[in-house]
């Protein structure tokens, strides 16, 4: 049994009086208190107070009265500790939320219009909720507009009410920390808070657990149907729901282990208090548009084609036919899967990619999801940092050799982090740029960060100008500040 508030994943912190736009813009100390109560660490909480103030100031600048009642939402980015390109194939990933985030301030409207503002853009966009929303490809509102269109179409029965929504953000652009998925999560929180979508029949019929909601949000982004909730174009990527899962579910101080298709929580692991993560944002932009979108989608298509080839060659019925189910069908025998793929080609079967490419993609998936992640979880629980190091090294090597989604900057970051003394280090996210995490003892974090960054900037001075390095620990997932109390 799940309460509606559990399903909507709205961790809320009660306040007797609704805050106003002016309280946000004045950096009211209550904003800091609410963030800390939600699990945000003290240093990043102070930084978020500034972002909330900036977001509120944009609303005031655009005519929203300072005394207008307002809501605030903290929506973090995420780090995929392990689980490279596994989620859409039904595999596992190990996740954490980071302190870098969107800070969103909304004011309720009495019509069906949504106005979007950003502290990083001079323009605003006004949308009429419903199926006729037309997202503008390449514009900063493409993602929120896509979210509004899907959500207001799926949950239109009962009427639609809009919001004025101002967004501030300190997640580095195209860093692999999942700004795109965070936008979908933020729009969900804002529109659900205004419309109570989670109490409508279309929601309760199709979404019966927190994991269902996370998977639904992933379908908002990739455009797929979710049960009876009909999909749309999405934003053009063929990703899964890993990012939305991390953003909506993670808790402070913990790593979360999930598997997918369907989304299922497998474990929650306390992260050692004497360790921290240092995140190195390469400055090599990890875009998911244009040619990079094709490269990103090819990784998904390779996984899909590898599963299809096995089903054909082994003459098996696997439903749904993704790689995790293929592994289960083969009894966990990787060689049996390889034989099935080979039999598809030797029997005259066709595929969008070569036999070698499909086997290589399967090998990476199997190693990451079936071997590396379970063994890393056991090593983390047992405090075996030597084993953890070796497993992450293997994951990073396979990313470079089998997924082929690394760039020289991220390869250097992972390698140099280990040389500087990181217990483990790995690239994460879609690839083709982005960031690398390094795990280090907390008492060495600042010294490590300085040396790691200096080496990188020296090796890649141009990318280094756009790079960013910060120390972090696993943080909380998205929540509404001072939201309504939970109900059973």
CSV table of C-alpha atoms in Angstrom, one decimal:
chain,number,residue,atom,x,y,z
A,1,UNK,CA,0.0,0.0,0.0
A,2,UNK,CA,1.2,3.4,-0.9
A,3,UNK,CA,-0.2,6.8,0.1
A,4,UNK,CA,-0.8,9.3,-2.6
A,5,UNK,CA,2.1,11.4,-1.3
A,6,UNK,CA,4.5,8.5,-1.4
A,7,UNK,CA,3.5,7.8,-5.0
A,8,UNK,CA,3.9,11.4,-6.0
A,9,UNK,CA,7.4,11.4,-4.4
A,10,UNK,CA,6.8,14.7,-2.8
A,11,UNK,CA,9.0,14.8,0.3
A,12,UNK,CA,7.5,17.8,2.1
A,13,UNK,CA,8.3,19.9,5.1
A,14,UNK,CA,5.3,21.5,6.7
A,15,UNK,CA,5.0,25.2,7.3
A,16,UNK,CA,1.8,26.8,8.8
A,17,UNK,CA,1.9,29.9,6.5
A,18,UNK,CA,2.3,29.8,2.7
A,19,UNK,CA,5.5,31.7,1.9
A,20,UNK,CA,5.4,34.7,-0.5
A,21,UNK,CA,7.5,35.6,-3.6
A,22,UNK,CA,9.0,38.4,-1.5
A,23,UNK,CA,10.2,36.0,1.2
A,24,UNK,CA,12.0,34.0,-1.4
A,25,UNK,CA,13.5,37.0,-3.0
A,26,UNK,CA,14.6,38.4,0.3
A,27,UNK,CA,16.6,35.2,1.1
A,28,UNK,CA,14.3,34.5,4.1
A,29,UNK,CA,16.1,32.3,6.6
A,30,UNK,CA,13.1,30.0,6.5
A,31,UNK,CA,14.2,28.9,3.0
A,32,UNK,CA,17.5,27.7,4.4
A,33,UNK,CA,15.8,25.9,7.3
A,34,UNK,CA,13.4,24.1,4.9
A,35,UNK,CA,16.3,23.0,2.7
A,36,UNK,CA,18.3,21.6,5.7
A,37,UNK,CA,15.1,19.9,7.0
A,38,UNK,CA,14.8,18.2,3.6
A,39,UNK,CA,18.3,16.8,3.9
A,40,UNK,CA,20.4,19.4,1.9
A,41,UNK,CA,23.8,19.9,3.6
A,42,UNK,CA,24.5,23.3,5.2
A,43,UNK,CA,26.9,24.6,2.6
A,44,UNK,CA,24.8,23.8,-0.5
A,45,UNK,CA,21.7,25.0,1.4
A,46,UNK,CA,23.2,28.4,1.7
A,47,UNK,CA,24.0,28.4,-2.0
A,48,UNK,CA,20.4,27.4,-2.8
A,49,UNK,CA,18.9,30.2,-0.8
A,50,UNK,CA,20.6,32.6,-3.3
A,51,UNK,CA,19.2,30.7,-6.2
A,52,UNK,CA,15.7,30.7,-4.9
A,53,UNK,CA,16.1,34.5,-4.3
A,54,UNK,CA,17.2,35.0,-7.9
A,55,UNK,CA,14.3,32.9,-9.2
A,56,UNK,CA,11.8,34.9,-7.2
A,57,UNK,CA,13.3,38.2,-8.3
A,58,UNK,CA,12.6,37.3,-11.9
A,59,UNK,CA,9.0,36.8,-11.1
A,60,UNK,CA,8.8,40.2,-9.4
A,61,UNK,CA,10.5,41.7,-12.4
A,62,UNK,CA,7.8,40.3,-14.6
A,63,UNK,CA,4.9,41.7,-12.6
A,64,UNK,CA,4.2,39.1,-10.0
A,65,UNK,CA,3.4,40.8,-6.7
A,66,UNK,CA,5.9,40.3,-3.9
A,67,UNK,CA,3.1,39.3,-1.6
A,68,UNK,CA,1.8,36.6,-3.9
A,69,UNK,CA,1.7,33.2,-2.3
A,70,UNK,CA,4.5,31.0,-3.7
A,71,UNK,CA,5.8,27.4,-3.7
A,72,UNK,CA,9.4,26.3,-3.8
A,73,UNK,CA,10.9,23.1,-5.2
A,74,UNK,CA,14.4,21.7,-4.9
A,75,UNK,CA,15.2,19.4,-7.8
A,76,UNK,CA,18.8,18.0,-7.9
A,77,UNK,CA,21.0,16.6,-10.5
A,78,UNK,CA,22.2,13.0,-10.2
A,79,UNK,CA,25.3,10.9,-10.5
A,80,UNK,CA,25.2,7.4,-11.9
A,81,UNK,CA,27.9,5.8,-9.8
A,82,UNK,CA,27.6,2.6,-11.8
A,83,UNK,CA,25.2,1.4,-14.5
A,84,UNK,CA,26.3,2.8,-17.8
A,85,UNK,CA,23.6,2.6,-20.4
A,86,UNK,CA,21.8,-0.2,-18.6
A,87,UNK,CA,18.4,1.2,-17.6
A,88,UNK,CA,16.6,1.1,-20.9
A,89,UNK,CA,17.8,-2.5,-21.3
A,90,UNK,CA,16.3,-3.6,-18.0
A,91,UNK,CA,19.6,-3.6,-16.1
A,92,UNK,CA,20.8,-2.2,-12.8
A,93,UNK,CA,22.3,1.2,-11.8
A,94,UNK,CA,23.7,2.6,-8.5
A,95,UNK,CA,22.6,6.2,-8.0
A,96,UNK,CA,22.9,9.3,-5.9
A,97,UNK,CA,21.5,12.8,-6.0
A,98,UNK,CA,23.9,15.7,-5.9
A,99,UNK,CA,23.7,19.2,-4.4
A,100,UNK,CA,23.8,21.0,-7.7
A,101,UNK,CA,20.2,21.6,-8.5
A,102,UNK,CA,17.3,23.5,-10.0
A,103,UNK,CA,15.6,25.9,-7.5
A,104,UNK,CA,12.1,26.5,-8.7
A,105,UNK,CA,9.6,29.1,-7.5
A,106,UNK,CA,6.0,29.0,-8.7
A,107,UNK,CA,2.9,31.1,-8.3
A,108,UNK,CA,-0.5,29.6,-9.0
A,109,UNK,CA,-2.6,31.0,-11.8
A,110,UNK,CA,-6.4,30.8,-12.2
A,111,UNK,CA,-6.3,30.0,-15.9
A,112,UNK,CA,-4.7,27.2,-18.0
A,113,UNK,CA,-1.6,29.1,-18.9
A,114,UNK,CA,2.0,28.3,-17.8
A,115,UNK,CA,4.6,31.0,-18.0
A,116,UNK,CA,8.2,29.9,-17.8
A,117,UNK,CA,11.1,32.2,-16.7
A,118,UNK,CA,14.8,31.5,-16.2
A,119,UNK,CA,17.5,33.4,-14.5
A,120,UNK,CA,19.7,32.4,-17.4
A,121,UNK,CA,17.5,33.7,-20.2
A,122,UNK,CA,16.0,37.1,-21.0
A,123,UNK,CA,12.9,35.8,-22.6
A,124,UNK,CA,9.8,34.1,-21.3
A,125,UNK,CA,7.4,31.6,-22.8
A,126,UNK,CA,3.7,31.3,-22.2
A,127,UNK,CA,2.0,28.0,-23.0
A,128,UNK,CA,-1.6,27.0,-23.0
A,129,UNK,CA,-1.8,23.6,-21.3
A,130,UNK,CA,-3.1,20.7,-23.4
A,131,UNK,CA,-2.2,18.7,-26.5
A,132,UNK,CA,-1.7,21.7,-28.7
A,133,UNK,CA,1.5,22.8,-27.0
A,134,UNK,CA,4.3,23.2,-29.5
A,135,UNK,CA,7.8,22.8,-28.0
A,136,UNK,CA,10.5,24.7,-29.8
A,137,UNK,CA,13.5,22.5,-30.6
A,138,UNK,CA,16.7,24.2,-29.5
A,139,UNK,CA,15.0,26.7,-27.2
A,140,UNK,CA,15.6,26.5,-23.5
A,141,UNK,CA,11.9,25.8,-23.0
A,142,UNK,CA,11.8,22.7,-25.2
A,143,UNK,CA,12.0,20.3,-22.2
A,144,UNK,CA,9.5,22.1,-19.9
A,145,UNK,CA,7.1,22.6,-22.9
A,146,UNK,CA,7.3,18.9,-23.7
A,147,UNK,CA,6.6,18.0,-20.1
A,148,UNK,CA,3.6,20.4,-20.0
A,149,UNK,CA,2.2,18.9,-23.2
A,150,UNK,CA,2.4,15.3,-22.0
A,151,UNK,CA,1.2,15.8,-18.4
A,152,UNK,CA,-1.7,18.1,-19.2
A,153,UNK,CA,-2.8,15.8,-22.0
A,154,UNK,CA,-2.6,12.6,-19.8
A,155,UNK,CA,-4.4,14.2,-16.9
A,156,UNK,CA,-6.7,16.7,-18.5
A,157,UNK,CA,-9.9,15.3,-17.1
A,158,UNK,CA,-10.9,17.5,-14.1
A,159,UNK,CA,-9.6,20.7,-15.6
A,160,UNK,CA,-6.2,22.3,-15.9
A,161,UNK,CA,-4.7,25.2,-13.9
A,162,UNK,CA,-1.3,26.8,-14.8
A,163,UNK,CA,1.5,28.4,-12.9
A,164,UNK,CA,4.1,31.1,-13.3
A,165,UNK,CA,7.4,29.1,-12.9
A,166,UNK,CA,10.8,30.7,-12.5
A,167,UNK,CA,13.9,28.5,-12.7
A,168,UNK,CA,17.4,29.0,-11.3
A,169,UNK,CA,20.0,26.4,-11.7
A,170,UNK,CA,23.7,25.7,-10.7
A,171,UNK,CA,24.0,22.4,-12.5
A,172,UNK,CA,26.7,22.9,-15.1
A,173,UNK,CA,25.4,22.9,-18.7
A,174,UNK,CA,25.5,19.5,-20.5
A,175,UNK,CA,27.6,18.0,-17.7
A,176,UNK,CA,25.9,14.6,-17.6
A,177,UNK,CA,24.3,15.5,-14.3
A,178,UNK,CA,20.9,15.2,-16.0
A,179,UNK,CA,19.5,18.7,-16.3
A,180,UNK,CA,17.0,17.4,-18.9
A,181,UNK,CA,15.4,14.8,-16.6
A,182,UNK,CA,15.5,17.2,-13.7
A,183,UNK,CA,13.3,19.6,-15.7
A,184,UNK,CA,10.7,16.9,-16.2
A,185,UNK,CA,10.7,16.1,-12.5
A,186,UNK,CA,10.4,19.8,-11.6
A,187,UNK,CA,7.5,20.4,-14.0
A,188,UNK,CA,5.7,17.4,-12.6
A,189,UNK,CA,6.1,18.6,-9.0
A,190,UNK,CA,4.9,22.1,-9.9
A,191,UNK,CA,1.9,21.0,-12.0
A,192,UNK,CA,0.9,18.3,-9.6
A,193,UNK,CA,1.0,20.7,-6.7
A,194,UNK,CA,-1.3,23.0,-8.6
A,195,UNK,CA,-3.7,20.4,-10.0
A,196,UNK,CA,-3.5,17.3,-7.8
A,197,UNK,CA,-3.0,15.1,-10.8
A,198,UNK,CA,-2.1,12.3,-8.5
A,199,UNK,CA,-5.7,12.2,-7.2
A,200,UNK,CA,-7.2,11.8,-10.6
A,201,UNK,CA,-8.5,8.6,-12.1
A,202,UNK,CA,-6.0,8.6,-15.0
A,203,UNK,CA,-3.2,8.7,-12.4
A,204,UNK,CA,-4.5,6.2,-9.8
A,205,UNK,CA,-5.4,3.7,-12.5
A,206,UNK,CA,-2.0,3.7,-14.1
A,207,UNK,CA,0.4,4.7,-11.4
A,208,UNK,CA,0.3,2.6,-8.3
A,209,UNK,CA,3.8,3.0,-6.8
A,210,UNK,CA,6.6,5.6,-6.6
A,211,UNK,CA,8.5,3.5,-9.1
A,212,UNK,CA,5.6,3.7,-11.6
A,213,UNK,CA,5.8,7.5,-11.4
A,214,UNK,CA,9.5,7.5,-12.0
A,215,UNK,CA,9.0,5.3,-15.1
A,216,UNK,CA,6.2,7.5,-16.3
A,217,UNK,CA,8.4,10.6,-16.1
A,218,UNK,CA,11.0,8.7,-18.1
A,219,UNK,CA,8.3,8.1,-20.7
A,220,UNK,CA,7.5,11.8,-20.7
A,221,UNK,CA,11.1,12.4,-21.9
A,222,UNK,CA,11.4,9.5,-24.4
A,223,UNK,CA,7.9,9.8,-25.7
A,224,UNK,CA,6.8,6.2,-25.0
A,225,UNK,CA,3.4,5.2,-23.7
A,226,UNK,CA,3.1,4.2,-20.0
A,227,UNK,CA,0.4,1.7,-19.5
A,228,UNK,CA,-2.8,3.6,-20.4
A,229,UNK,CA,-1.1,7.0,-20.5
A,230,UNK,CA,-0.5,7.7,-24.2
A,231,UNK,CA,2.9,9.0,-25.2
A,232,UNK,CA,3.9,11.7,-27.6
A,233,UNK,CA,7.1,12.8,-29.5
A,234,UNK,CA,9.2,13.3,-26.3
A,235,UNK,CA,12.5,15.1,-26.9
A,236,UNK,CA,14.0,12.6,-29.3
A,237,UNK,CA,16.2,10.5,-27.0
A,238,UNK,CA,15.7,6.8,-26.4
A,239,UNK,CA,16.7,6.8,-22.8
A,240,UNK,CA,15.1,5.0,-19.8
A,241,UNK,CA,14.0,6.2,-16.3
A,242,UNK,CA,17.3,6.0,-14.4
A,243,UNK,CA,17.7,9.7,-14.1
A,244,UNK,CA,14.2,10.4,-13.1
A,245,UNK,CA,14.4,7.6,-10.5
A,246,UNK,CA,17.5,9.1,-8.9
A,247,UNK,CA,16.1,12.6,-8.9
A,248,UNK,CA,12.8,11.6,-7.4
A,249,UNK,CA,13.8,8.9,-4.9
A,250,UNK,CA,17.3,9.4,-3.6
A,251,UNK,CA,17.9,10.2,0.1
A,252,UNK,CA,20.7,12.0,1.9
A,253,UNK,CA,23.7,9.9,2.8
A,254,UNK,CA,22.7,6.9,0.7
A,255,UNK,CA,23.3,5.2,-2.7
A,256,UNK,CA,20.3,3.7,-4.3
A,257,UNK,CA,20.3,0.5,-6.3
A,258,UNK,CA,17.6,0.1,-8.9
A,259,UNK,CA,16.7,-2.2,-11.8
A,260,UNK,CA,14.4,-1.2,-14.6
A,261,UNK,CA,11.7,-2.3,-17.1
A,262,UNK,CA,9.9,-2.2,-14.7
A,263,UNK,CA,11.6,0.1,-12.3
A,264,UNK,CA,12.3,-1.7,-9.0
A,265,UNK,CA,14.3,-0.6,-5.9
A,266,UNK,CA,16.8,-3.4,-5.0
A,267,UNK,CA,18.7,-1.8,-2.2
A,268,UNK,CA,19.7,1.4,-0.3
A,269,UNK,CA,23.3,1.6,0.9
A,270,UNK,CA,24.6,3.9,3.5
A,271,UNK,CA,27.6,5.7,2.0
A,272,UNK,CA,30.7,5.7,4.3
A,273,UNK,CA,30.9,8.9,6.4
A,274,UNK,CA,34.7,9.1,5.8
A,275,UNK,CA,34.4,9.2,2.0
A,276,UNK,CA,33.2,11.9,-0.4
A,277,UNK,CA,32.8,12.3,-4.1
A,278,UNK,CA,34.7,14.9,-6.1
A,279,UNK,CA,33.0,15.7,-9.4
A,280,UNK,CA,35.0,16.8,-12.3
A,281,UNK,CA,32.9,18.5,-15.0
A,282,UNK,CA,35.1,18.3,-18.1
A,283,UNK,CA,33.9,21.3,-20.0
A,284,UNK,CA,33.6,19.0,-23.0
A,285,UNK,CA,29.9,19.5,-23.6
A,286,UNK,CA,27.8,16.3,-23.4
A,287,UNK,CA,25.0,17.3,-25.8
A,288,UNK,CA,22.1,15.1,-26.7
A,289,UNK,CA,21.2,17.0,-29.9
A,290,UNK,CA,22.2,16.7,-33.6
A,291,UNK,CA,24.9,14.1,-34.3
A,292,UNK,CA,25.4,13.5,-30.6
A,293,UNK,CA,21.8,12.4,-30.2
A,294,UNK,CA,22.3,9.7,-32.9
A,295,UNK,CA,25.4,8.5,-31.0
A,296,UNK,CA,23.5,8.4,-27.8
A,297,UNK,CA,20.5,6.6,-29.4
A,298,UNK,CA,22.8,4.1,-31.1
A,299,UNK,CA,23.8,2.7,-27.7
A,300,UNK,CA,20.1,2.1,-27.0
A,301,UNK,CA,19.5,0.6,-30.5
A,302,UNK,CA,22.5,-1.7,-30.1
A,303,UNK,CA,21.0,-3.1,-26.9
A,304,UNK,CA,17.6,-3.5,-28.5
A,305,UNK,CA,19.1,-5.2,-31.6
A,306,UNK,CA,21.2,-7.6,-29.5
A,307,UNK,CA,18.2,-8.7,-27.5
A,308,UNK,CA,16.2,-9.2,-30.7
A,309,UNK,CA,19.0,-11.2,-32.3
A,310,UNK,CA,19.2,-13.5,-29.3
A,311,UNK,CA,15.4,-14.1,-29.4
A,312,UNK,CA,15.6,-14.9,-33.1
A,313,UNK,CA,18.7,-17.0,-33.0
A,314,UNK,CA,17.9,-19.0,-29.9
A,315,UNK,CA,14.2,-19.3,-31.0
A,316,UNK,CA,13.0,-18.2,-27.7
A,317,UNK,CA,10.0,-16.1,-26.5
A,318,UNK,CA,11.2,-13.3,-24.3
A,319,UNK,CA,8.8,-10.5,-23.2
A,320,UNK,CA,9.6,-7.7,-23.1
A,321,UNK,CA,12.6,-8.5,-25.2
A,322,UNK,CA,15.3,-6.5,-23.5
A,323,UNK,CA,18.8,-7.6,-22.4
A,324,UNK,CA,18.0,-8.1,-18.8
A,325,UNK,CA,15.2,-10.5,-19.7
A,326,UNK,CA,17.4,-12.2,-22.3
A,327,UNK,CA,20.0,-12.9,-19.5
A,328,UNK,CA,17.3,-14.4,-17.3
A,329,UNK,CA,16.0,-16.5,-20.2
A,330,UNK,CA,19.5,-17.9,-20.7
A,331,UNK,CA,19.8,-18.7,-17.0
A,332,UNK,CA,22.5,-16.1,-16.5
A,333,UNK,CA,24.8,-17.8,-19.0
A,334,UNK,CA,26.5,-15.1,-21.0
A,335,UNK,CA,27.9,-17.6,-23.5
A,336,UNK,CA,24.4,-18.9,-24.2
A,337,UNK,CA,23.4,-15.3,-25.1
A,338,UNK,CA,26.4,-14.9,-27.4
A,339,UNK,CA,25.5,-18.2,-29.1
A,340,UNK,CA,22.0,-17.0,-29.7
A,341,UNK,CA,23.2,-13.8,-31.3
A,342,UNK,CA,25.6,-15.7,-33.5
A,343,UNK,CA,22.9,-18.2,-34.5
A,344,UNK,CA,20.7,-15.3,-35.7
A,345,UNK,CA,23.4,-14.2,-38.2
A,346,UNK,CA,24.5,-17.7,-39.2
A,347,UNK,CA,20.9,-18.4,-40.0
A,348,UNK,CA,20.7,-15.5,-42.4
A,349,UNK,CA,19.2,-13.0,-40.0
A,350,UNK,CA,19.7,-9.3,-40.5
A,351,UNK,CA,20.2,-6.5,-38.0
A,352,UNK,CA,21.0,-2.8,-38.0
A,353,UNK,CA,24.5,-3.5,-36.7
A,354,UNK,CA,27.1,-6.2,-37.2
A,355,UNK,CA,27.3,-9.4,-35.1
A,356,UNK,CA,30.5,-8.2,-33.6
A,357,UNK,CA,28.9,-4.9,-32.5
A,358,UNK,CA,25.9,-6.6,-30.9
A,359,UNK,CA,28.1,-9.0,-29.0
A,360,UNK,CA,30.3,-6.2,-27.8
A,361,UNK,CA,27.2,-4.3,-26.6
A,362,UNK,CA,25.9,-7.3,-24.8
A,363,UNK,CA,29.2,-8.0,-23.2
A,364,UNK,CA,29.3,-4.5,-21.7
A,365,UNK,CA,25.8,-4.7,-20.4
A,366,UNK,CA,26.3,-8.1,-18.9
A,367,UNK,CA,29.6,-7.1,-17.2
A,368,UNK,CA,28.1,-3.9,-15.9
A,369,UNK,CA,24.7,-5.0,-14.7
A,370,UNK,CA,25.3,-8.7,-13.8
A,371,UNK,CA,28.9,-8.7,-12.5
A,372,UNK,CA,30.3,-5.3,-11.6
A,373,UNK,CA,27.4,-3.7,-9.8
A,374,UNK,CA,26.4,-6.7,-7.6
A,375,UNK,CA,30.1,-7.2,-6.7
A,376,UNK,CA,30.6,-3.5,-6.0
A,377,UNK,CA,27.6,-3.4,-3.7
A,378,UNK,CA,29.0,-6.4,-1.7
A,379,UNK,CA,32.4,-4.7,-1.6
A,380,UNK,CA,30.9,-1.4,-0.4
A,381,UNK,CA,29.0,-3.2,2.4
A,382,UNK,CA,32.1,-5.0,3.4
A,383,UNK,CA,34.4,-2.0,3.3
A,384,UNK,CA,36.6,-3.6,0.7
A,385,UNK,CA,38.0,-0.5,-1.1
A,386,UNK,CA,40.6,-2.5,-3.0
A,387,UNK,CA,37.8,-4.5,-4.6
A,388,UNK,CA,35.7,-1.4,-5.3
A,389,UNK,CA,38.7,0.2,-7.1
A,390,UNK,CA,39.2,-2.8,-9.4
A,391,UNK,CA,35.5,-3.1,-10.3
A,392,UNK,CA,35.1,0.6,-11.1
A,393,UNK,CA,38.3,0.5,-13.2
A,394,UNK,CA,36.8,-2.4,-15.2
A,395,UNK,CA,33.6,-0.5,-15.7
A,396,UNK,CA,35.5,2.5,-17.0
A,397,UNK,CA,37.6,0.4,-19.3
A,398,UNK,CA,34.5,-1.2,-20.8
A,399,UNK,CA,32.9,2.2,-21.3
A,400,UNK,CA,35.8,3.2,-23.5
A,401,UNK,CA,36.3,0.0,-25.3
A,402,UNK,CA,32.8,-1.3,-25.7
A,403,UNK,CA,30.4,1.6,-25.5
A,404,UNK,CA,32.8,3.9,-27.3
A,405,UNK,CA,31.2,6.9,-25.8
A,406,UNK,CA,34.2,8.6,-24.2
A,407,UNK,CA,36.1,11.6,-25.2
A,408,UNK,CA,39.8,12.2,-24.5
A,409,UNK,CA,38.9,14.7,-21.7
A,410,UNK,CA,36.8,12.2,-19.7
A,411,UNK,CA,39.3,9.4,-20.3
A,412,UNK,CA,42.1,11.6,-18.9
A,413,UNK,CA,40.0,12.7,-15.9
A,414,UNK,CA,39.3,9.1,-14.8
A,415,UNK,CA,42.9,8.1,-15.3
A,416,UNK,CA,44.4,11.1,-13.6
A,417,UNK,CA,42.0,10.8,-10.7
A,418,UNK,CA,43.4,7.4,-9.9
A,419,UNK,CA,46.9,8.7,-10.3
A,420,UNK,CA,46.2,11.5,-7.8
A,421,UNK,CA,45.0,9.0,-5.3
A,422,UNK,CA,41.2,8.4,-5.8
A,423,UNK,CA,39.9,5.1,-4.4
A,424,UNK,CA,37.9,4.9,-7.6
A,425,UNK,CA,36.9,7.1,-10.5
A,426,UNK,CA,34.5,6.8,-13.5
A,427,UNK,CA,32.8,8.8,-16.2
A,428,UNK,CA,29.0,8.7,-15.9
A,429,UNK,CA,25.9,9.7,-17.9
A,430,UNK,CA,25.3,9.5,-21.6
A,431,UNK,CA,28.9,10.0,-22.5
A,432,UNK,CA,30.4,11.9,-25.4
A,433,UNK,CA,31.6,14.5,-22.9
A,434,UNK,CA,30.3,15.3,-19.5
A,435,UNK,CA,31.8,14.5,-16.1
A,436,UNK,CA,33.8,12.0,-14.0
A,437,UNK,CA,33.3,11.2,-10.3
A,438,UNK,CA,36.2,10.3,-8.0
A,439,UNK,CA,35.7,8.8,-4.6
A,440,UNK,CA,38.3,10.0,-2.0
A,441,UNK,CA,38.7,10.1,1.8
A,442,UNK,CA,36.9,13.2,3.1
A,443,UNK,CA,40.0,14.5,4.9
A,444,UNK,CA,41.9,14.7,1.5
A,445,UNK,CA,39.0,16.0,-0.6
A,446,UNK,CA,40.1,19.6,-1.0
A,447,UNK,CA,43.8,18.8,-1.7
A,448,UNK,CA,42.7,16.1,-4.1
A,449,UNK,CA,40.3,18.4,-5.9
A,450,UNK,CA,43.0,21.1,-6.3
A,451,UNK,CA,45.6,18.7,-7.8
A,452,UNK,CA,43.2,16.9,-10.0
A,453,UNK,CA,41.8,20.1,-11.4
A,454,UNK,CA,45.3,21.5,-12.0
A,455,UNK,CA,46.4,18.5,-13.9
A,456,UNK,CA,43.3,18.6,-16.1
A,457,UNK,CA,43.6,22.3,-16.9
A,458,UNK,CA,47.2,21.9,-17.8
A,459,UNK,CA,46.4,19.0,-20.2
A,460,UNK,CA,43.2,20.5,-21.7
A,461,UNK,CA,43.4,24.3,-21.2
A,462,UNK,CA,40.6,25.1,-23.6
A,463,UNK,CA,38.1,22.7,-22.0
A,464,UNK,CA,39.6,23.6,-18.6
A,465,UNK,CA,38.2,27.1,-19.0
A,466,UNK,CA,34.7,25.6,-18.9
A,467,UNK,CA,35.4,22.9,-16.3
A,468,UNK,CA,34.2,22.8,-12.8
A,469,UNK,CA,35.2,20.7,-9.8
A,470,UNK,CA,33.3,20.3,-6.6
A,471,UNK,CA,33.1,18.1,-3.5
A,472,UNK,CA,29.8,16.4,-2.7
A,473,UNK,CA,28.1,13.7,-0.8
A,474,UNK,CA,24.9,11.8,-1.6
A,475,UNK,CA,22.0,14.2,-1.1
A,476,UNK,CA,18.2,14.2,-1.1
A,477,UNK,CA,16.0,13.8,-4.1
A,478,UNK,CA,13.4,16.4,-5.2
A,479,UNK,CA,11.0,17.9,-2.7
A,480,UNK,CA,8.6,20.8,-2.2
A,481,UNK,CA,9.6,23.2,0.5
A,482,UNK,CA,6.8,23.5,3.1
A,483,UNK,CA,4.4,21.4,1.1
A,484,UNK,CA,1.2,20.0,2.5
A,485,UNK,CA,1.4,17.3,5.2
A,486,UNK,CA,1.4,13.7,4.0
A,487,UNK,CA,-1.9,11.9,4.1
A,488,UNK,CA,-2.5,8.2,4.4
